[in-house]
PDB file of C-alpha atoms in Angstrom:
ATOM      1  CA  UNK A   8       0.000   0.000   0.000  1.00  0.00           C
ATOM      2  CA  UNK A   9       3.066   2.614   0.755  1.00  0.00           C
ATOM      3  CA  UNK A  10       3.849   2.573  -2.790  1.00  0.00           C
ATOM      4  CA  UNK A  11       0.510   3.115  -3.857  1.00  0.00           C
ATOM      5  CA  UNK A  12       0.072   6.354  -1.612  1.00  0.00           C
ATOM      6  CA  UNK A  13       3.444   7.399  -3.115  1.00  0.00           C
ATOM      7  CA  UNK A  14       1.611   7.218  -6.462  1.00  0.00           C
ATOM      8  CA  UNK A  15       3.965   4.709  -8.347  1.00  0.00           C
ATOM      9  CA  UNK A  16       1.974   1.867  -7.896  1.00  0.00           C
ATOM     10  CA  UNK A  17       2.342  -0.252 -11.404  1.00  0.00           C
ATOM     11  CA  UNK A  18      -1.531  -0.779 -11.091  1.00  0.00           C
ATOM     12  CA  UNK A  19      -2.550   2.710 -10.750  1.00  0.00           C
ATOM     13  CA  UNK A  20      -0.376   4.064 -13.628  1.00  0.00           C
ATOM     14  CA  UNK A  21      -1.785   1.201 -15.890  1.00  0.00           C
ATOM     15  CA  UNK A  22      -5.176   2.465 -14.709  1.00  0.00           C
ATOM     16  CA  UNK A  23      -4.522   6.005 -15.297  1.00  0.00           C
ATOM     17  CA  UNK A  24      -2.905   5.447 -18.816  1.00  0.00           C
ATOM     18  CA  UNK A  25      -5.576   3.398 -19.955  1.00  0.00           C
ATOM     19  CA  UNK A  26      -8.267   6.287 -19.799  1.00  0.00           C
ATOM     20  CA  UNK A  27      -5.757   8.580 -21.040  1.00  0.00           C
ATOM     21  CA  UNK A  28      -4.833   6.324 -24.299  1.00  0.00           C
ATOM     22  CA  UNK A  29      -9.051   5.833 -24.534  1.00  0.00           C
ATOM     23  CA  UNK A  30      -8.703  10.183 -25.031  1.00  0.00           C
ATOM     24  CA  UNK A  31     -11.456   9.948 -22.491  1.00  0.00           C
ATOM     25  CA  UNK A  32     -12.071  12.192 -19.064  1.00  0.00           C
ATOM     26  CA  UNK A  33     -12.207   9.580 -16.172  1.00  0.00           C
ATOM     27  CA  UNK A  34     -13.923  10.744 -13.551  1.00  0.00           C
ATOM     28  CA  UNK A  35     -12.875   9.530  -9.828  1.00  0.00           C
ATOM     29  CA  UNK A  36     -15.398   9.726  -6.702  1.00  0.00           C
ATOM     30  CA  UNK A  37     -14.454  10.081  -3.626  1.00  0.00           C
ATOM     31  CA  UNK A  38     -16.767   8.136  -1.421  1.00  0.00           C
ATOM     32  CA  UNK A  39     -15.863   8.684   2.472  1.00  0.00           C
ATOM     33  CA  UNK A  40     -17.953   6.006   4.925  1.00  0.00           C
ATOM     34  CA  UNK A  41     -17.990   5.336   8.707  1.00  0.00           C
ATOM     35  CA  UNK A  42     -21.154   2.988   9.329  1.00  0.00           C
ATOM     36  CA  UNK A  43     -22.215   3.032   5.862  1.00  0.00           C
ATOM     37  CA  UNK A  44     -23.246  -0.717   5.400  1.00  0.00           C
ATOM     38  CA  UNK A  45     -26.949  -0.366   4.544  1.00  0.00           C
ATOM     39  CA  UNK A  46     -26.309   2.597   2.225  1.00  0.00           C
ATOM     40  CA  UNK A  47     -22.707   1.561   0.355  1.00  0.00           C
ATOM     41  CA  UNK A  48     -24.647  -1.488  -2.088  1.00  0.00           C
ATOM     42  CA  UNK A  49     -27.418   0.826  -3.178  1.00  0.00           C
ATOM     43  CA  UNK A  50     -24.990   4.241  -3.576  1.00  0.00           C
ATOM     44  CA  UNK A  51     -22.602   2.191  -5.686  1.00  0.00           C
ATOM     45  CA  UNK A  52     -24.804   0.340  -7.581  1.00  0.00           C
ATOM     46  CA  UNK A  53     -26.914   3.919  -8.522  1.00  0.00           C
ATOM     47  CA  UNK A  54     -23.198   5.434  -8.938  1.00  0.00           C
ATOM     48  CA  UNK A  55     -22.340   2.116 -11.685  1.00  0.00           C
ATOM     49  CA  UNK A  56     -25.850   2.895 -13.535  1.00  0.00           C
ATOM     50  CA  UNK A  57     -25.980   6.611 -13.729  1.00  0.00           C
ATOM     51  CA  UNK A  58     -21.925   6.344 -14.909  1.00  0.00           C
ATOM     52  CA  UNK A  59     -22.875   3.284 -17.604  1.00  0.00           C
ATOM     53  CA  UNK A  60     -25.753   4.546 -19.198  1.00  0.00           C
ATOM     54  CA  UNK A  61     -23.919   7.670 -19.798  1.00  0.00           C
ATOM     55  CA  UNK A  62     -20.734   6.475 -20.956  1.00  0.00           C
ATOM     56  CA  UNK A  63     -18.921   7.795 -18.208  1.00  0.00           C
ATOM     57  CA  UNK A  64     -15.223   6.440 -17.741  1.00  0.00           C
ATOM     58  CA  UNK A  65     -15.144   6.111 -13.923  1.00  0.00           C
ATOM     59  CA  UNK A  66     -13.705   4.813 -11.011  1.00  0.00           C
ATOM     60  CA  UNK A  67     -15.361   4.688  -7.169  1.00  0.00           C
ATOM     61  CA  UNK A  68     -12.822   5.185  -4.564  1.00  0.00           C
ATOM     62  CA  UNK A  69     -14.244   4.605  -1.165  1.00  0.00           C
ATOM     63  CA  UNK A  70     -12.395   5.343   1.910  1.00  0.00           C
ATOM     64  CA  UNK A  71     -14.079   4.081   5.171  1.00  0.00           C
ATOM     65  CA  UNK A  72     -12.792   4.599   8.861  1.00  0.00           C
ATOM     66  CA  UNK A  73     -12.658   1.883  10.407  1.00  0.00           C
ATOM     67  CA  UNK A  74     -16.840   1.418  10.627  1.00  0.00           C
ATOM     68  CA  UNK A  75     -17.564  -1.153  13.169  1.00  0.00           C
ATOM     69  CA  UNK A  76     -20.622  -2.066  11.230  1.00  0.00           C
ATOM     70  CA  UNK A  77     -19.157  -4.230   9.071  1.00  0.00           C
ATOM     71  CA  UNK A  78     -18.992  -1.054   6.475  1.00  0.00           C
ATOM     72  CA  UNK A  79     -15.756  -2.342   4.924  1.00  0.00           C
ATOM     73  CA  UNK A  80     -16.444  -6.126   4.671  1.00  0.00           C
ATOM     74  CA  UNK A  81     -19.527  -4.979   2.171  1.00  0.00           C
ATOM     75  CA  UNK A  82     -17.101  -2.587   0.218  1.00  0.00           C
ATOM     76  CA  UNK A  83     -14.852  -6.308   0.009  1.00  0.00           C
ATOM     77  CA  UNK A  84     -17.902  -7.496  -1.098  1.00  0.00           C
ATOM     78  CA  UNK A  85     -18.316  -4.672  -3.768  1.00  0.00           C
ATOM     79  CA  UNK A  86     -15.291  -4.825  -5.118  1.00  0.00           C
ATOM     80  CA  UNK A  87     -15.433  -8.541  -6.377  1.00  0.00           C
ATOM     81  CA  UNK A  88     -18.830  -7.805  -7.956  1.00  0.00           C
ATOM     82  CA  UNK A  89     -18.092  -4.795  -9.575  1.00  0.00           C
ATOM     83  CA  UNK A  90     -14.232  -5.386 -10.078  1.00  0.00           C
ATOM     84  CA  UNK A  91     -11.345  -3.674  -8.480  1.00  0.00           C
ATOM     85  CA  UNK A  92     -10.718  -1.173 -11.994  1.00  0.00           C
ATOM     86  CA  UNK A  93     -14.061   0.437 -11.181  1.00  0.00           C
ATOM     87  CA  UNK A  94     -14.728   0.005  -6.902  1.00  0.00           C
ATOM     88  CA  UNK A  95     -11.519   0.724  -5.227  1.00  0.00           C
ATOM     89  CA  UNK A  96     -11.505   0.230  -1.399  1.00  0.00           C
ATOM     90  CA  UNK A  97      -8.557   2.381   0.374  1.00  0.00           C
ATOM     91  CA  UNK A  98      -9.508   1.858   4.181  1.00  0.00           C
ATOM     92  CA  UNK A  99      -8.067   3.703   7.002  1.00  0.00           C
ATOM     93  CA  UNK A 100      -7.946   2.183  10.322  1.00  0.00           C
ATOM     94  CA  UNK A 101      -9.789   4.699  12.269  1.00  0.00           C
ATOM     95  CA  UNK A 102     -12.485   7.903  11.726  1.00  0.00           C
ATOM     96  CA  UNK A 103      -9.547  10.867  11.440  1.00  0.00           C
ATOM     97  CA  UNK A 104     -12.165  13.723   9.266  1.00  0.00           C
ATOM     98  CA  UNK A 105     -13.726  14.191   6.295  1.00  0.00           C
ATOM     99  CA  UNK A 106     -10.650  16.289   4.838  1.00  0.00           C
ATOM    100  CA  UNK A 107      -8.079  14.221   5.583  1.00  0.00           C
ATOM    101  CA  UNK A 108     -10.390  11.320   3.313  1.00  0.00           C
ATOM    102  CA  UNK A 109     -10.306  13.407   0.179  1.00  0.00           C
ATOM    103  CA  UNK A 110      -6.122  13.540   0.916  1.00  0.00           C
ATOM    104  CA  UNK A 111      -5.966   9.791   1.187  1.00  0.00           C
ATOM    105  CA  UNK A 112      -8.784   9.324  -1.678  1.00  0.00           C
ATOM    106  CA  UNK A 113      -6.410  11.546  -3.869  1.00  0.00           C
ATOM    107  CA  UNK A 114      -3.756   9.734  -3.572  1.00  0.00           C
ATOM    108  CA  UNK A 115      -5.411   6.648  -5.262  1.00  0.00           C
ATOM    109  CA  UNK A 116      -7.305   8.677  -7.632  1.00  0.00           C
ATOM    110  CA  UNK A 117      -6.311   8.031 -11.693  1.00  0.00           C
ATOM    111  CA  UNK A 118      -9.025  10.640 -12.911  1.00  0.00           C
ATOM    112  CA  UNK A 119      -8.433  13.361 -14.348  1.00  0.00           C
ATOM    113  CA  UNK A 120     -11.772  14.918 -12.357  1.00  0.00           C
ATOM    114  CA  UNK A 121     -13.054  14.286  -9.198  1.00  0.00           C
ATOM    115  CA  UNK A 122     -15.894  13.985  -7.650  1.00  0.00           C
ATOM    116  CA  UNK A 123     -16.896  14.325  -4.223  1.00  0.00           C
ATOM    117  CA  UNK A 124     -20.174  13.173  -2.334  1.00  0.00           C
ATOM    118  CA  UNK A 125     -21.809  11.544   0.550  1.00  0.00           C
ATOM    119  CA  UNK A 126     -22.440   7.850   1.113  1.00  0.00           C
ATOM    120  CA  UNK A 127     -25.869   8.563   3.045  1.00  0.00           C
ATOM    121  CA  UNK A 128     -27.770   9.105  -0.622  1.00  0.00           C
ATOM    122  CA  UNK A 129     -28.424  12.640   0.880  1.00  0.00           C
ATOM    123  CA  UNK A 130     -27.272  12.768  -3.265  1.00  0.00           C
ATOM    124  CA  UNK A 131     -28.555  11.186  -6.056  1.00  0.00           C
ATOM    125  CA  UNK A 132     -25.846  10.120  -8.672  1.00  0.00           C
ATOM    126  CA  UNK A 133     -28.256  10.835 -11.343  1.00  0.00           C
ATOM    127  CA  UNK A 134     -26.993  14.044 -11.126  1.00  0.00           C
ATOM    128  CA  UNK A 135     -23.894  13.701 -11.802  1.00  0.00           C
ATOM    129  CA  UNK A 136     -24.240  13.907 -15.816  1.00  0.00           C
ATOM    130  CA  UNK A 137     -25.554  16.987 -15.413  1.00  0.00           C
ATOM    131  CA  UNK A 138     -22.190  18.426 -13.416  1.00  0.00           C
ATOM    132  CA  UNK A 139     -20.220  16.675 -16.514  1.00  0.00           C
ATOM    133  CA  UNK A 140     -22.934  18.750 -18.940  1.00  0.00           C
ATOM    134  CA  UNK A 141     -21.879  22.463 -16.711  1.00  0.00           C
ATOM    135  CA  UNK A 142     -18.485  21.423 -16.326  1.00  0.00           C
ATOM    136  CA  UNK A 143     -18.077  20.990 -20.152  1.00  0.00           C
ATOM    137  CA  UNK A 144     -20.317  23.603 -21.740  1.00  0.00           C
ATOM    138  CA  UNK A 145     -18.387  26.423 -19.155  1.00  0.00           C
ATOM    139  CA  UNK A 146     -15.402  24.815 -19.091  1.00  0.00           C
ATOM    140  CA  UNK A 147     -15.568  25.269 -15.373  1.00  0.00           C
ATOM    141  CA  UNK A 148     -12.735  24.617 -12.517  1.00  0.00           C
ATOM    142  CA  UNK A 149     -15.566  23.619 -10.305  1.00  0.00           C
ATOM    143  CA  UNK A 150     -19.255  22.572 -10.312  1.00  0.00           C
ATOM    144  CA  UNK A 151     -20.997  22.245  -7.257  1.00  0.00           C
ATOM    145  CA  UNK A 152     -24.812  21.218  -6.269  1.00  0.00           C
ATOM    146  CA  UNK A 153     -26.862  24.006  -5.290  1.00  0.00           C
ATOM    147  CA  UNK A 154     -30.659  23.835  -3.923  1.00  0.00           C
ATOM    148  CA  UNK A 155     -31.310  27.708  -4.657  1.00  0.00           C
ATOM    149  CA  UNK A 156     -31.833  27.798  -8.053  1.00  0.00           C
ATOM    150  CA  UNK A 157     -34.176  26.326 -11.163  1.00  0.00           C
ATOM    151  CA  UNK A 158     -35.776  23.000 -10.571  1.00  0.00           C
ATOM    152  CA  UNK A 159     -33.707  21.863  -6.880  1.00  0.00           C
ATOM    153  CA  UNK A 160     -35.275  21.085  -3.695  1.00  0.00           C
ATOM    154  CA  UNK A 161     -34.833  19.450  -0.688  1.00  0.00           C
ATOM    155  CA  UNK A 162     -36.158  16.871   1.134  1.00  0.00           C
ATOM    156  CA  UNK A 163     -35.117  16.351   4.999  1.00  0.00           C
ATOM    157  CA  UNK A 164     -32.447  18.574   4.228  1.00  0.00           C
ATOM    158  CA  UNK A 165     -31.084  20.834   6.623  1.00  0.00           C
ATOM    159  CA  UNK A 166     -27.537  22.255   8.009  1.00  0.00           C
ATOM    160  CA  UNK A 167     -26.094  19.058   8.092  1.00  0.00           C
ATOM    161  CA  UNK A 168     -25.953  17.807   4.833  1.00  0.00           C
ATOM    162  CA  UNK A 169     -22.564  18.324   3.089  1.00  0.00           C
ATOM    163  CA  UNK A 170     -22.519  19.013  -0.859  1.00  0.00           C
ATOM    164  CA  UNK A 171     -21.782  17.311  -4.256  1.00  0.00           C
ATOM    165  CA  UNK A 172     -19.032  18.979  -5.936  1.00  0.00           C
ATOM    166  CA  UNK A 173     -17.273  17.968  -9.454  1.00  0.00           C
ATOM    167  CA  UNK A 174     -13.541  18.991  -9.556  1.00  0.00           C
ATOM    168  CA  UNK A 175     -10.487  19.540 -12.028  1.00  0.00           C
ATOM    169  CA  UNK A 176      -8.298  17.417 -10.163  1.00  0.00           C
ATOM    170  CA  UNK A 177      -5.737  19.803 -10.289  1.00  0.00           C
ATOM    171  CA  UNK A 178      -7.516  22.323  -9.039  1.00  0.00           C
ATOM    172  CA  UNK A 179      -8.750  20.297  -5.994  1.00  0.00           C
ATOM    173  CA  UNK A 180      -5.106  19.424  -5.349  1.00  0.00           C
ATOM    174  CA  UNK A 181      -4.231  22.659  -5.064  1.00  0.00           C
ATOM    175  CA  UNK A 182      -7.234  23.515  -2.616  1.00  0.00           C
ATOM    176  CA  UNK A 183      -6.772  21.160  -0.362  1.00  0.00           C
ATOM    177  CA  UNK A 184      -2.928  22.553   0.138  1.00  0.00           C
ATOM    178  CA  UNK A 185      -4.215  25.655   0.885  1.00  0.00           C
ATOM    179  CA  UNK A 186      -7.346  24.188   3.474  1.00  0.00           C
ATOM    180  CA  UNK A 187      -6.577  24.012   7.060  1.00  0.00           C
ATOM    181  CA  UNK A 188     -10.106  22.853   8.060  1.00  0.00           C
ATOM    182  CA  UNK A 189     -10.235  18.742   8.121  1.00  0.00           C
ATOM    183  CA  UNK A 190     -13.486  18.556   9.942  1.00  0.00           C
ATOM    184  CA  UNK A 191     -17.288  18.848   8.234  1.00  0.00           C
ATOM    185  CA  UNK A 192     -15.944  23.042   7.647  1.00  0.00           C
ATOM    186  CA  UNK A 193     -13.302  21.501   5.138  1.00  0.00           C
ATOM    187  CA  UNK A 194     -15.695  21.382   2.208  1.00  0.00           C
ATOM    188  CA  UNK A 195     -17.214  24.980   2.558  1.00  0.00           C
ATOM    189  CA  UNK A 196     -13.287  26.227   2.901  1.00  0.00           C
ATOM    190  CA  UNK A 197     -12.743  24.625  -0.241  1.00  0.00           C
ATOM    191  CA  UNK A 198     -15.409  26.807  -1.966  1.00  0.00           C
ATOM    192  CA  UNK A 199     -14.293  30.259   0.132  1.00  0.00           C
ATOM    193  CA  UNK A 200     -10.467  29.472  -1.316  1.00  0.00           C
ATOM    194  CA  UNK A 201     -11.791  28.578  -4.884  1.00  0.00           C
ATOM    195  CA  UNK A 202     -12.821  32.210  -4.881  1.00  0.00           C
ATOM    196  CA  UNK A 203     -10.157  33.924  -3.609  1.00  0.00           C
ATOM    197  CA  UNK A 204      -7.814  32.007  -6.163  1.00  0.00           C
ATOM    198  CA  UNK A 205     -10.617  32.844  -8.774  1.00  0.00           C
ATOM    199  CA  UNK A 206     -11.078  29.505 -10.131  1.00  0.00           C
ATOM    200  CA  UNK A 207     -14.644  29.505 -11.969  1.00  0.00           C
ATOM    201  CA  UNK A 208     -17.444  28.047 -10.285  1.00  0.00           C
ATOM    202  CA  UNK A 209     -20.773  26.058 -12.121  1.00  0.00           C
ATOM    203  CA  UNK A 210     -24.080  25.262 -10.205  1.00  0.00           C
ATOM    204  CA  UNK A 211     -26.027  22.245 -10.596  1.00  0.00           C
ATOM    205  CA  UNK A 212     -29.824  22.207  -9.383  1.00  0.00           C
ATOM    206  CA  UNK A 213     -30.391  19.051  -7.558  1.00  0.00           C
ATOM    207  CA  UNK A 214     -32.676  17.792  -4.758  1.00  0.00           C
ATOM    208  CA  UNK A 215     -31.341  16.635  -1.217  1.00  0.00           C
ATOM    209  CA  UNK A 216     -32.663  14.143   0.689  1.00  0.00           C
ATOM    210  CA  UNK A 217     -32.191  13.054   4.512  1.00  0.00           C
ATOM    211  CA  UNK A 218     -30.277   9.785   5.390  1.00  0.00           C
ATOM    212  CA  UNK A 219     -32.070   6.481   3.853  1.00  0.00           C
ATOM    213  CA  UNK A 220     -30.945   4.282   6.876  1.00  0.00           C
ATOM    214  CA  UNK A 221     -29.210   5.221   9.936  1.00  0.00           C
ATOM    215  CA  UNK A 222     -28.440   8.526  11.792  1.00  0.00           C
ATOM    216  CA  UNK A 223     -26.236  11.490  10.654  1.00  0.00           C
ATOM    217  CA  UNK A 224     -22.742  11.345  11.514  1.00  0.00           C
ATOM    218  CA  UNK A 225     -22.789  14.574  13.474  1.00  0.00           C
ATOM    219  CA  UNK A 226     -23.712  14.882  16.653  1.00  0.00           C
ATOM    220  CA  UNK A 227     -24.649  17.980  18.292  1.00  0.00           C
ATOM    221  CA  UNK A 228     -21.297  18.741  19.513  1.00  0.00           C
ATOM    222  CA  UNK A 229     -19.772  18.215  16.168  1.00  0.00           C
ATOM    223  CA  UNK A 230     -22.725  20.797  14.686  1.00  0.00           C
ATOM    224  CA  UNK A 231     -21.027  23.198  17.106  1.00  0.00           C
ATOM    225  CA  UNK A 232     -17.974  22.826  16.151  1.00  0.00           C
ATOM    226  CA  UNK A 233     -19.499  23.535  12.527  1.00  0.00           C
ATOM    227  CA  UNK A 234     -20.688  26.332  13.127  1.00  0.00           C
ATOM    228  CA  UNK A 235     -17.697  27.755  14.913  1.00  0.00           C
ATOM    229  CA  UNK A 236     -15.116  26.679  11.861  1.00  0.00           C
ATOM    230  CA  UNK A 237     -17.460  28.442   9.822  1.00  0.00           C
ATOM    231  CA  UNK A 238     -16.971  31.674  12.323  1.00  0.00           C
ATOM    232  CA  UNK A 239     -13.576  30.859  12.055  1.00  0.00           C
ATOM    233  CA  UNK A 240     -13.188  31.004   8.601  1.00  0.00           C
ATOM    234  CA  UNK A 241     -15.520  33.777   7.212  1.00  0.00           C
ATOM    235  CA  UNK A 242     -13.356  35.869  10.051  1.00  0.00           C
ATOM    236  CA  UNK A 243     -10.072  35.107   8.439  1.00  0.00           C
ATOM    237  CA  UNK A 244     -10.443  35.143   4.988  1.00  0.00           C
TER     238      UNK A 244
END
């Protein structure tokens, strides 16, 4: 595995060169989980749909910590089914933040966009097209899900939910060296930097619904502690 996260992993450059000799965009997702184990089978197998019927080159990267449901065993499970070229499970031993997940989900990543979203199907990957539509008829650095404008709502939605976003990988590279948040914050920083460097910014209309199974992963303290990165950050920047 060290030589993977060091990038020269023989299997990930075959994997990378293959899109790139296609002359096809890959696109990578980034699929953090902690107790994930009722949601992971139906969010990859929506993911593996939405991707095939469009044509989509992509890979699912999903990085769980350490869920003591038996999260990871079903990823295992995943992987066989689907095959390890398309469902790649990078596992950490223990829950250490949603930021520090996109770094280690990098690391494996071969496309040459990425895509970040929730396991909880607070998201539906039917969406996901349409960012690859925005992305290519602006040319964008970044599209991101919005429910403020045209046809999005929300269902169950409130401050908790975190946000779909579609990124050059490049340019999320370079955000995530400039991020210091690696809590729930980490994704909104990402945004408030994207401006300040003045990379250009798409928005998707999409719906959001509350968790299908299970409880959200924040507890009230960890809202808190939301809330006060977000203080934190609007003050500095």
């Amino acid at each position: 595995m060290a030589s993977e996260e060091a990038g020269g992993s023989p299997r990930r450059s075959r994997r990378e060169s293959e899109g790139r000799a296609r002359g096809q965009d890959k696109y990578s997702v980034l699929l953090p989980t902690y107790n994930e184990r009722e949601n992971l089978p139906l969010i990859v197998w929506l993911l593996v749909k939405s991707f095939s019927e469009s044509g989509i080159n992509y890979e699912i990267i999903i990085i769980d910590d350490g869920s003591p449901d038996g999260t990871r065993d079903i990823a295992e499970q995943l992987e066989k089914i689907y095959g390890s070229d398309k469902i790649l499970l990078r596992p950490r031993e223990k829950k250490l933040g949603l930021g520090t997940a996109y770094i280690h989900g990098m690391k494996h990543a071969t496309g040459n966009y990425i895509i970040i979203m929730d396991a909880d199907l607070s998201h539906h990957p039917k969406f996901i097209p349409e960012f690859i539509r925005k992305q290519k008829e602006g040319n964008f650095d970044i599209v991101s899900g919005t429910r403020y404008k045209g046809n999005g709502g929300v269902y169950g939605w409130d401050l908790k939910r975190k946000i779909i976003r579609l990124y050059r990988k490049e340019v999320l590279q370079k955000l995530i060296e400039k991020c210091v948040s690696k809590g729930y914050v980490f994704q909104m920083e990402m945004i408030v930097r994207a401006r300040q460097l003045n990379y250009t910014i798409g928005e998707v209309p999409i719906s959001f619904v509350d968790r299908v199974y299970g409880e959200s992963k924040l507890g009230g303290n960890e809202i808190v502690s939301f809330l006060k990165g977000l203080l934190t950050l609007f003050a500095t920047t």
